[in-house]
XYZ file of C-alpha atoms in Angstrom:
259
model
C 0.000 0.000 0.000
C 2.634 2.287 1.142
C 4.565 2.206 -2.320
C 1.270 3.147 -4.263
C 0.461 5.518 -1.784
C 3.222 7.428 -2.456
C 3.574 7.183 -6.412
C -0.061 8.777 -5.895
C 1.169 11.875 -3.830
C 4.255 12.143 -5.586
C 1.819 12.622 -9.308
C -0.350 15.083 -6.895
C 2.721 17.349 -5.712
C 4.129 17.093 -8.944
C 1.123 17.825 -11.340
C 0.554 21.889 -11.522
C -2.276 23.450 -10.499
C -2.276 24.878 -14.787
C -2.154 21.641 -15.901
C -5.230 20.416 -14.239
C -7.364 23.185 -13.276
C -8.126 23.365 -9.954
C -9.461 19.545 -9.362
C -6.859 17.692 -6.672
C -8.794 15.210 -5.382
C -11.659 12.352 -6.326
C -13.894 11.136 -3.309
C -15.393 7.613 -3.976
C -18.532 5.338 -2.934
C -17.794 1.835 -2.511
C -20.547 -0.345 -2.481
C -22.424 -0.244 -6.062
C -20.164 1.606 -7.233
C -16.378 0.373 -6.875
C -18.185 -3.186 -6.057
C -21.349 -5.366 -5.105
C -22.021 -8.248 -3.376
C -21.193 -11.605 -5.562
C -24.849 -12.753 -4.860
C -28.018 -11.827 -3.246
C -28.363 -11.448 0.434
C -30.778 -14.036 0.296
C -28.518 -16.714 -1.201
C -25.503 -15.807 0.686
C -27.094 -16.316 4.206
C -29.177 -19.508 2.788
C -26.041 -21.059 2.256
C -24.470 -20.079 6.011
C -28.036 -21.529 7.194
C -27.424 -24.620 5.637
C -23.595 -25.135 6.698
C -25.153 -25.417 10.185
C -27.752 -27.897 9.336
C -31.000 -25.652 8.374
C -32.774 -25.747 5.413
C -34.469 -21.983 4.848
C -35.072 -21.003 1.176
C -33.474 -18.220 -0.212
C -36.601 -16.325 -1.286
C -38.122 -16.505 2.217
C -34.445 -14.972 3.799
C -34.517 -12.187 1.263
C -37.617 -11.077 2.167
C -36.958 -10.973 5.865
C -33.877 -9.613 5.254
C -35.226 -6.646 3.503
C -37.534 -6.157 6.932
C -35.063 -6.679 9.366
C -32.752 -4.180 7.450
C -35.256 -1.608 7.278
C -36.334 -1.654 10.255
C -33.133 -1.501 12.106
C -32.263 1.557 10.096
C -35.329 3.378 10.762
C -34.598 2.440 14.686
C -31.017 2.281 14.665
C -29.832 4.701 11.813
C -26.047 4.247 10.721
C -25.449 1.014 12.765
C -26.966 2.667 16.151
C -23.882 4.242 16.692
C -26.153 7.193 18.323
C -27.476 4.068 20.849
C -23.999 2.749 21.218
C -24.290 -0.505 19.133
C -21.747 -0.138 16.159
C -21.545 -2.511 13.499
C -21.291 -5.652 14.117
C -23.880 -5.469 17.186
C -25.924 -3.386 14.561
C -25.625 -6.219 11.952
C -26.270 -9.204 14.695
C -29.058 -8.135 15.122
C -30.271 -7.907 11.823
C -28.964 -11.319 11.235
C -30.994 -12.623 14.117
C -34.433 -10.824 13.301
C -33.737 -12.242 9.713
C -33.644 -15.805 10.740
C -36.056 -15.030 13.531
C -38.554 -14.403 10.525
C -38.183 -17.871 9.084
C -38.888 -19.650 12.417
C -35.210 -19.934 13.942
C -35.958 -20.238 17.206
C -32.097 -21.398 19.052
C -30.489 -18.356 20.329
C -26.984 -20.257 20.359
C -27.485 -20.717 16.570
C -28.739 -17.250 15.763
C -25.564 -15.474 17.102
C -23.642 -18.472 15.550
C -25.163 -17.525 11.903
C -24.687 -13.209 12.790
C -21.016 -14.145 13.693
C -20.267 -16.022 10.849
C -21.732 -13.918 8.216
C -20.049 -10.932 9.590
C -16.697 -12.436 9.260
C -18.041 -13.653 6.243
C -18.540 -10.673 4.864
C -15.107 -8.969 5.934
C -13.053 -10.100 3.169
C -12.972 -10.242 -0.720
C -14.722 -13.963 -1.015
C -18.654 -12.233 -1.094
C -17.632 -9.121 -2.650
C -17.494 -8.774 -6.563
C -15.323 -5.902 -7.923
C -17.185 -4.162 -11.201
C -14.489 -4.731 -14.185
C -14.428 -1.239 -14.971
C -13.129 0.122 -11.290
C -9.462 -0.766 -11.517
C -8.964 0.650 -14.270
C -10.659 4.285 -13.540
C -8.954 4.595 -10.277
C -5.330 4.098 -12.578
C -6.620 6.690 -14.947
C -7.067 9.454 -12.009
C -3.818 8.427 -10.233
C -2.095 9.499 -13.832
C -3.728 12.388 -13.755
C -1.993 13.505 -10.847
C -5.389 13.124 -8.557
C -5.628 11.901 -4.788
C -8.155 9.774 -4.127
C -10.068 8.995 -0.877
C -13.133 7.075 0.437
C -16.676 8.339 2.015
C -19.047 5.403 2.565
C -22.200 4.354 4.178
C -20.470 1.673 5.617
C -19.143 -0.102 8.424
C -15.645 -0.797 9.766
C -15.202 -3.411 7.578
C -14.221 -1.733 4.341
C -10.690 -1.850 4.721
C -9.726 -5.378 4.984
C -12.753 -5.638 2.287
C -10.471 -3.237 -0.369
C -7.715 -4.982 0.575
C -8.760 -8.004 -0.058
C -9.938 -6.671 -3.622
C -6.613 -5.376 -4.101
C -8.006 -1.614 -4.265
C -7.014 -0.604 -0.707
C -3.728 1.250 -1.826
C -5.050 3.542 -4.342
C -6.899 5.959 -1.389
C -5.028 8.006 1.012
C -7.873 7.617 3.283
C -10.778 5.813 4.064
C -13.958 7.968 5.876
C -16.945 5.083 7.043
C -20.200 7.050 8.075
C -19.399 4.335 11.292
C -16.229 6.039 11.701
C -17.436 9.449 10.960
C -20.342 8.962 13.192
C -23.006 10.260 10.582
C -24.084 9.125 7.450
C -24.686 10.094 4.119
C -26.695 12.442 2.728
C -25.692 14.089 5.818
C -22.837 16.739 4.640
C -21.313 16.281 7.817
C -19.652 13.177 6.332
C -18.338 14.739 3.171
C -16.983 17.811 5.257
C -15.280 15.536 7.635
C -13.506 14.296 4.165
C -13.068 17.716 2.801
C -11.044 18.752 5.955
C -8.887 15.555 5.556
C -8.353 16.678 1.822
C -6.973 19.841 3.159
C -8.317 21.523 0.220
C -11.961 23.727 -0.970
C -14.950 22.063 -2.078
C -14.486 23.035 -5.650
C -10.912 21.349 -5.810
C -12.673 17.762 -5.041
C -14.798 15.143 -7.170
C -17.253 12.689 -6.230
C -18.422 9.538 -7.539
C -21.113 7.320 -6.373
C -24.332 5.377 -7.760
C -26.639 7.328 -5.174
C -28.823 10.056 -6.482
C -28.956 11.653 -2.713
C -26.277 10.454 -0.858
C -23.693 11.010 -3.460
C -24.662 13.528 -6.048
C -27.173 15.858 -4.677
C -25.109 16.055 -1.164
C -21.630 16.267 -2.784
C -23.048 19.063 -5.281
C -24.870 20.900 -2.434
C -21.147 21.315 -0.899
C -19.792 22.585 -4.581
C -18.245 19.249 -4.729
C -18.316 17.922 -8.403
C -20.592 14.987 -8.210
C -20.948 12.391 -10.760
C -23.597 9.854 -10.670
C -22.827 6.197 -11.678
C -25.834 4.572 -13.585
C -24.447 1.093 -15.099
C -28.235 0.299 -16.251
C -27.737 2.928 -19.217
C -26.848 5.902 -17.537
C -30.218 8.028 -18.031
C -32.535 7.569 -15.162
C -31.474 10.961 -13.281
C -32.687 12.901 -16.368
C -31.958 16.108 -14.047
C -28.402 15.339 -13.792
C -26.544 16.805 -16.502
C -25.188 14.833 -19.251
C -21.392 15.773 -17.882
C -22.207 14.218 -14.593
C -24.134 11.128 -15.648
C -21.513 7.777 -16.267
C -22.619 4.987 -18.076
C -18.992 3.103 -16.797
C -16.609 4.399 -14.986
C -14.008 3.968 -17.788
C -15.786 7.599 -18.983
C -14.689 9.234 -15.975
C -10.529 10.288 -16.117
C -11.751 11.728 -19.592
C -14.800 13.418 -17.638
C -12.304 14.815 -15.268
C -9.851 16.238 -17.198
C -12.362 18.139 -19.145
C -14.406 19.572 -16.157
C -11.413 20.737 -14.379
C -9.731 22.696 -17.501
């Protein structure tokens, strides 16, 4: 990481501010954006459940999933940190409600199934990385850009990018668990501007979020771009500048918008 690291701020101290306009640094979203889960939620934990003998289908999990996740976000907003929980309490007890739902009924096996599947999900082996990220996070490193990380997400992420093999490209990583605040909240992304050390108008964002990523980052003067694999025109009221189809359109994107 280190060596990377420092090819990165090497580029950044070495690129002029006339070369590339005033843009020094590219915030990113992780999940949906850099990468995605390798299969549903639903699958994933039916196949935990059955490596400890239960047979739940997958559809059934999914769908209590989806409640349990809901409603422990509507409760317990950004992992409870406000209620002192934190992520992995946060996430055993979604676990548990989900399997709860489907008629699990052993308490020793329902923290057995939230502690596995939060290790499980703390390295590369459930996580999918989208083929065009590696190669977009290159292209802004030769343009001389830092690049950092703001995420709704728990303390997890960085053995998760490691794993990936994208961990060294960012100089930092800013979780909404370790901020203490989540997106759309600008809190988070101010938090990340001060670690920057540099205005809102010198930083990008990317993300697949309509809220959380564009509208907040461009409320802060942040350049926002808004990642839409699908085909890149449901947020008509984006403009066409901001709107990616892949991320393989963005170093181009960003050397234009900051000349």
């Amino acid at each position: 990481m280190a060596n990377r690291l420092q090819v990165v701020k090497t580029a950044a101290e070495s690129t002029s501010g006339a070369m590339y306009g005033r843009l020094r640094w590219v915030l990113w979203d992780v999940k949906d954006t850099l990468l995605r889960v390798r299969k549903s939620v639903g699958e994933q934990y039916c196949q935990e459940a059955r490596r400890v003998g239960l047979a739940v289908p997958a559809a059934e999990i999914e769908a209590a999933f989806r409640r349990a996740y809901r409603q422990h976000s509507c409760l317990y907003p950004n992992y409870g940190m406000a209620q002192g929980l934190g992520g992995q309490a946060w996430w055993a007890r979604v676990v548990q409600n989900t399997f709860s739902q489907c008629g699990v009924r052993d308490q020793v096996l329902l923290e057995r199934l939230a502690q596995n599947l939060y290790h499980g999900f703390s390295g590369p082996e459930n996580w999918e990385v989208f083929p065009d990220s590696e190669k977009a996070l290159q292209g802004c490193v030769s343009l001389g850009l830092q690049l950092g990380v703001v995420s709704n997400f728990d303390n997890r992420l960085e053995g998760i990018l490691r794993g990936c093999g994208l961990l060294s490209y960012f100089s930092f990583l800013l979780t909404s668990e370790m901020a203490g605040v989540a997106k759309p909240d600008p809190a988070i992304f101010r938090q990340a501007l001060q670690r920057c050390g540099v205005t809102a108008t010198s930083v990008a964002h990317v993300g697949d979020h309509y809220i959380n990523d564009y509208r907040t980052a461009q409320s802060l003067g942040i350049h926002g771009y808004l990642i839409d694999r699908s085909d890149g025109t449901s947020q008509t009221e984006v403009p066409a500048q901001y709107r990616l189809c892949s991320l393989d359109e963005l170093p181009m994107r960003l050397q234009q918008d900051t000349h």
